[in-house]
Tab-separated table of C-alpha atoms in Angstrom:
chain	number	residue	atom	x	y	z
A	1	MET	CA	132.687	81.576	54.009
A	2	LEU	CA	130.114	79.375	55.759
A	3	SER	CA	127.361	81.473	56.050
A	4	ARG	CA	127.782	81.922	51.971
A	5	CYS	CA	127.094	78.416	51.112
A	6	VAL	CA	124.110	78.145	53.496
A	7	ALA	CA	122.826	81.549	51.463
A	8	SER	CA	123.392	79.504	48.183
A	9	ARG	CA	121.844	76.735	49.219
A	10	LEU	CA	118.673	78.369	50.667
A	11	SER	CA	118.377	80.385	47.443
A	12	LEU	CA	118.721	77.027	45.491
A	13	VAL	CA	115.695	75.719	47.613
A	14	ARG	CA	113.667	78.310	47.251
A	15	SER	CA	113.897	78.923	43.177
A	16	ARG	CA	113.007	74.668	43.258
A	17	ALA	CA	109.871	75.554	45.256
A	18	LEU	CA	108.583	78.651	42.809
A	19	SER	CA	109.181	76.396	39.560
A	20	THR	CA	106.963	73.507	41.124
A	21	THR	CA	104.271	75.915	42.156
A	22	THR	CA	104.362	77.379	39.111
A	23	THR	CA	104.043	73.827	37.271
A	24	VAL	CA	101.059	72.513	39.457
A	25	ASP	CA	99.154	75.812	38.789
A	26	SER	CA	99.690	75.185	35.139
A	27	LEU	CA	98.096	71.681	34.961
A	28	GLY	CA	95.081	73.237	36.443
A	29	SER	CA	92.182	71.298	38.942
A	30	ILE	CA	91.138	67.858	37.784
A	31	ASP	CA	87.418	69.010	38.301
A	32	ALA	CA	87.725	70.822	35.508
A	33	TYR	CA	88.249	67.706	33.380
A	34	TRP	CA	85.314	65.792	35.124
A	35	LYS	CA	82.997	68.665	34.359
A	36	LYS	CA	83.872	68.456	30.712
A	37	ASP	CA	83.655	64.700	30.711
A	38	ARG	CA	79.849	64.939	32.222
A	39	ILE	CA	76.860	63.958	29.995
A	40	ALA	CA	74.755	66.734	29.470
A	41	LYS	CA	71.189	66.222	30.198
A	42	THR	CA	68.256	68.624	29.864
A	43	THR	CA	64.747	68.372	31.588
A	44	SER	CA	62.792	67.853	28.360
A	45	ASN	CA	65.023	65.009	27.252
A	46	SER	CA	64.562	63.031	30.540
A	47	ALA	CA	60.424	63.537	30.142
A	48	GLU	CA	60.668	62.366	26.932
A	49	SER	CA	62.452	59.480	27.725
A	50	ARG	CA	59.916	58.590	30.908
A	51	GLY	CA	56.961	59.194	28.666
A	52	PHE	CA	58.136	56.674	26.112
A	53	THR	CA	58.716	53.866	28.717
A	54	TYR	CA	55.491	54.568	29.879
A	55	LEU	CA	54.071	54.076	26.729
A	56	VAL	CA	55.928	50.694	25.949
A	57	MET	CA	54.813	49.425	29.468
A	58	GLY	CA	51.474	50.131	28.725
A	59	ALA	CA	51.515	48.225	25.384
A	60	ASN	CA	52.898	45.270	26.764
A	61	LYS	CA	50.138	45.327	29.651
A	62	PHE	CA	47.322	45.768	26.712
A	63	ILE	CA	49.066	42.838	24.772
A	64	TYR	CA	49.366	40.724	27.940
A	65	ALA	CA	45.359	41.254	28.843
A	66	SER	CA	44.467	40.369	25.348
A	67	ALA	CA	46.007	37.320	25.104
A	68	VAL	CA	44.479	36.233	28.514
A	69	ARG	CA	41.243	37.436	27.396
A	70	ILE	CA	41.822	35.283	24.138
A	71	GLY	CA	42.994	32.230	26.063
A	72	ALA	CA	39.843	32.286	28.359
A	73	LEU	CA	37.428	32.683	25.654
A	74	LYS	CA	38.883	29.231	23.863
A	75	PHE	CA	38.943	27.775	27.154
A	76	ILE	CA	34.775	28.348	27.966
A	77	ALA	CA	34.183	27.558	23.810
A	78	SER	CA	36.004	24.246	24.493
A	79	MET	CA	33.515	23.225	27.558
A	80	SER	CA	30.660	23.966	25.723
A	81	ALA	CA	28.698	21.082	24.568
A	82	SER	CA	28.488	20.431	21.041
A	83	LYS	CA	25.313	20.395	18.845
A	84	ASP	CA	25.354	16.282	18.970
A	85	VAL	CA	26.063	16.521	22.526
A	86	LEU	CA	23.314	18.396	23.412
A	87	ALA	CA	20.653	16.596	20.926
A	88	LEU	CA	21.541	13.074	23.404
A	89	ALA	CA	20.888	15.356	26.679
A	90	SER	CA	17.382	15.310	25.874
A	91	ALA	CA	14.660	13.018	23.802
A	92	GLU	CA	11.299	13.107	22.641
A	93	PHE	CA	8.935	10.249	22.271
A	94	ASP	CA	5.489	9.788	21.008
A	95	VAL	CA	3.113	8.330	23.905
A	96	SER	CA	-0.139	8.146	22.042
A	97	ASN	CA	-0.014	4.320	21.678
A	98	VAL	CA	0.842	3.417	25.167
A	99	GLU	CA	-2.188	1.622	26.014
A	100	VAL	CA	-3.389	2.089	29.689
A	101	GLY	CA	-1.403	-0.467	32.026
A	102	GLN	CA	1.240	-0.758	29.591
A	103	THR	CA	4.949	-0.172	29.865
A	104	ILE	CA	7.441	0.468	27.231
A	105	THR	CA	10.882	1.018	27.537
A	106	VAL	CA	12.771	4.034	25.869
A	107	LYS	CA	16.665	4.798	25.615
A	108	TRP	CA	17.659	8.264	27.044
A	109	ARG	CA	21.601	8.955	26.873
A	110	SER	CA	21.875	5.083	26.364
A	111	LYS	CA	20.317	3.939	29.348
A	112	PRO	CA	16.846	2.350	29.720
A	113	VAL	CA	13.597	4.436	30.554
A	114	PHE	CA	10.477	3.068	31.887
A	115	ILE	CA	6.965	5.058	30.633
A	116	ARG	CA	4.092	3.655	32.423
A	117	HIS	CA	0.672	4.434	31.731
A	118	ARG	CA	-1.205	3.376	34.825
A	119	THR	CA	-4.805	2.395	35.543
A	120	ASP	CA	-6.833	4.067	38.007
A	121	ALA	CA	-6.464	0.902	40.379
A	122	GLU	CA	-2.751	1.434	40.117
A	123	VAL	CA	-2.737	4.838	41.032
A	124	ALA	CA	-5.142	4.202	44.051
A	125	ASP	CA	-2.738	1.696	45.302
A	126	ALA	CA	0.345	3.502	44.923
A	127	GLU	CA	-1.263	7.070	46.686
A	128	SER	CA	-2.799	4.531	49.576
A	129	VAL	CA	0.532	3.312	50.537
A	130	GLY	CA	1.852	4.731	54.328
A	131	MET	CA	5.170	6.271	54.545
A	132	ASP	CA	6.014	3.820	57.738
A	133	ASN	CA	5.984	0.951	54.854
A	134	LEU	CA	8.537	2.669	52.961
A	135	ARG	CA	12.251	2.084	52.794
A	136	ASP	CA	12.943	5.121	51.075
A	137	PRO	CA	9.614	7.569	51.923
A	138	GLN	CA	8.412	9.019	49.133
A	139	SER	CA	4.782	9.938	48.337
A	140	ASP	CA	3.274	8.985	45.006
A	141	ALA	CA	2.463	12.357	44.250
A	142	ASP	CA	5.964	13.421	44.788
A	143	ARG	CA	7.113	10.996	41.993
A	144	VAL	CA	4.879	12.003	39.004
A	145	GLN	CA	3.306	15.172	36.985
A	146	THR	CA	0.119	13.562	35.850
A	147	LYS	CA	-1.525	10.794	38.216
A	148	ASP	CA	-1.768	8.424	34.752
A	149	TRP	CA	1.939	8.572	34.015
A	150	LEU	CA	4.705	7.324	35.918
A	151	ILE	CA	8.332	7.875	34.229
A	152	VAL	CA	11.477	6.445	35.981
A	153	MET	CA	14.881	5.002	35.282
A	154	GLY	CA	14.894	1.336	34.269
A	155	ILE	CA	17.698	0.884	36.414
A	156	CYS	CA	17.849	-1.074	39.995
A	157	THR	CA	19.020	1.124	42.370
A	158	HIS	CA	21.228	-2.121	44.336
A	159	LEU	CA	23.859	-2.929	41.391
A	160	GLY	CA	22.262	-1.473	38.338
A	161	CYS	CA	20.651	-4.088	36.962
A	162	VAL	CA	17.678	-3.675	34.650
A	163	PRO	CA	14.304	-4.659	36.571
A	164	ILE	CA	11.280	-6.490	34.540
A	165	ALA	CA	8.242	-4.919	34.381
A	166	ASN	CA	4.458	-6.021	35.600
A	167	ALA	CA	6.404	-8.330	38.033
A	168	GLY	CA	7.065	-8.725	41.631
A	169	ASP	CA	4.844	-9.224	44.632
A	170	TYR	CA	3.719	-5.570	44.451
A	171	GLY	CA	2.952	-5.096	40.560
A	172	GLY	CA	5.627	-2.896	39.404
A	173	TRP	CA	9.196	-4.235	38.878
A	174	PHE	CA	11.222	-6.973	39.666
A	175	CYS	CA	14.502	-7.072	39.656
A	176	PRO	CA	15.755	-11.035	39.223
A	177	CYS	CA	19.720	-10.408	40.146
A	178	HIS	CA	19.277	-10.006	43.345
A	179	GLY	CA	15.390	-9.990	44.161
A	180	SER	CA	14.207	-6.368	44.582
A	181	HIS	CA	10.699	-5.715	44.290
A	182	TYR	CA	9.386	-1.710	43.113
A	183	ASP	CA	5.826	-1.057	43.360
A	184	VAL	CA	3.710	0.666	40.626
A	185	SER	CA	5.132	4.188	41.665
A	186	GLY	CA	9.081	2.782	41.051
A	187	ARG	CA	9.238	2.952	45.197
A	188	ILE	CA	11.497	-0.265	46.773
A	189	ARG	CA	9.324	-2.240	48.861
A	190	LYS	CA	11.386	-5.460	49.229
A	191	GLY	CA	14.801	-6.936	48.599
A	192	PRO	CA	18.133	-5.407	49.099
A	193	ALA	CA	17.699	-1.995	47.085
A	194	PRO	CA	18.156	0.798	49.187
A	195	LEU	CA	16.706	3.392	46.750
A	196	ASN	CA	13.643	4.014	44.682
A	197	LEU	CA	13.831	3.905	40.952
A	198	GLU	CA	15.181	7.034	39.874
A	199	ILE	CA	13.058	9.990	38.272
A	200	PRO	CA	14.765	11.678	34.932
A	201	PRO	CA	13.542	15.225	34.434
A	202	TYR	CA	11.205	15.184	31.779
A	203	LYS	CA	7.922	17.151	30.574
A	204	PHE	CA	4.955	16.852	28.614
A	205	LEU	CA	4.677	18.421	25.316
A	206	GLY	CA	0.625	17.928	24.836
A	207	ASP	CA	-1.076	14.905	25.355
A	208	ASP	CA	1.005	12.825	23.551
A	209	LYS	CA	4.480	14.206	23.278
A	210	LEU	CA	7.080	13.638	26.337
A	211	LEU	CA	10.563	14.908	26.689
A	212	VAL	CA	13.306	13.633	28.625
A	213	GLY	CA	15.764	15.687	29.685
């Protein structure tokens, strides 16, 4: 009796196990479903996508480079001097009526410029001065282009006053503000001024035309 009951139970367990195995096998592997859900990608599509990306990136770089170039050109153009500024940068003067021994004052960049037509005696006096006697040593030849003409800025190198021509202890210029004396070469000889009168950039355009600047 006992043996029959055990055999019956074993038969029941075996039938259930077989039924479970059949059900699992009928479902199949989950790998099959995963393969079906994957997106198919071909080599040609991938190459086309990369090509498009490179094209977009290249176009962006070209646009950025063009923008930088345009900005640089505009900045340089803004830094260029306008026509009216260039006109003020230089000035032309007629010196045909300046007599020997005479000094005239003209304006360049809103600053006074002394133009002196020197005599032979003044030239000889300027050339005879030794460097040991000068506070700011400079020969007369280094300060003129032609011996007869001296062109200097009309601004005292002490505090920026305008000296008086044909005055002072050395016959050149005298600054009454603080007593600076300049000779006929525009060199400081006495007083508090530390430097000679400045020489502006200039050149002669013939015998009677002077271009300053």
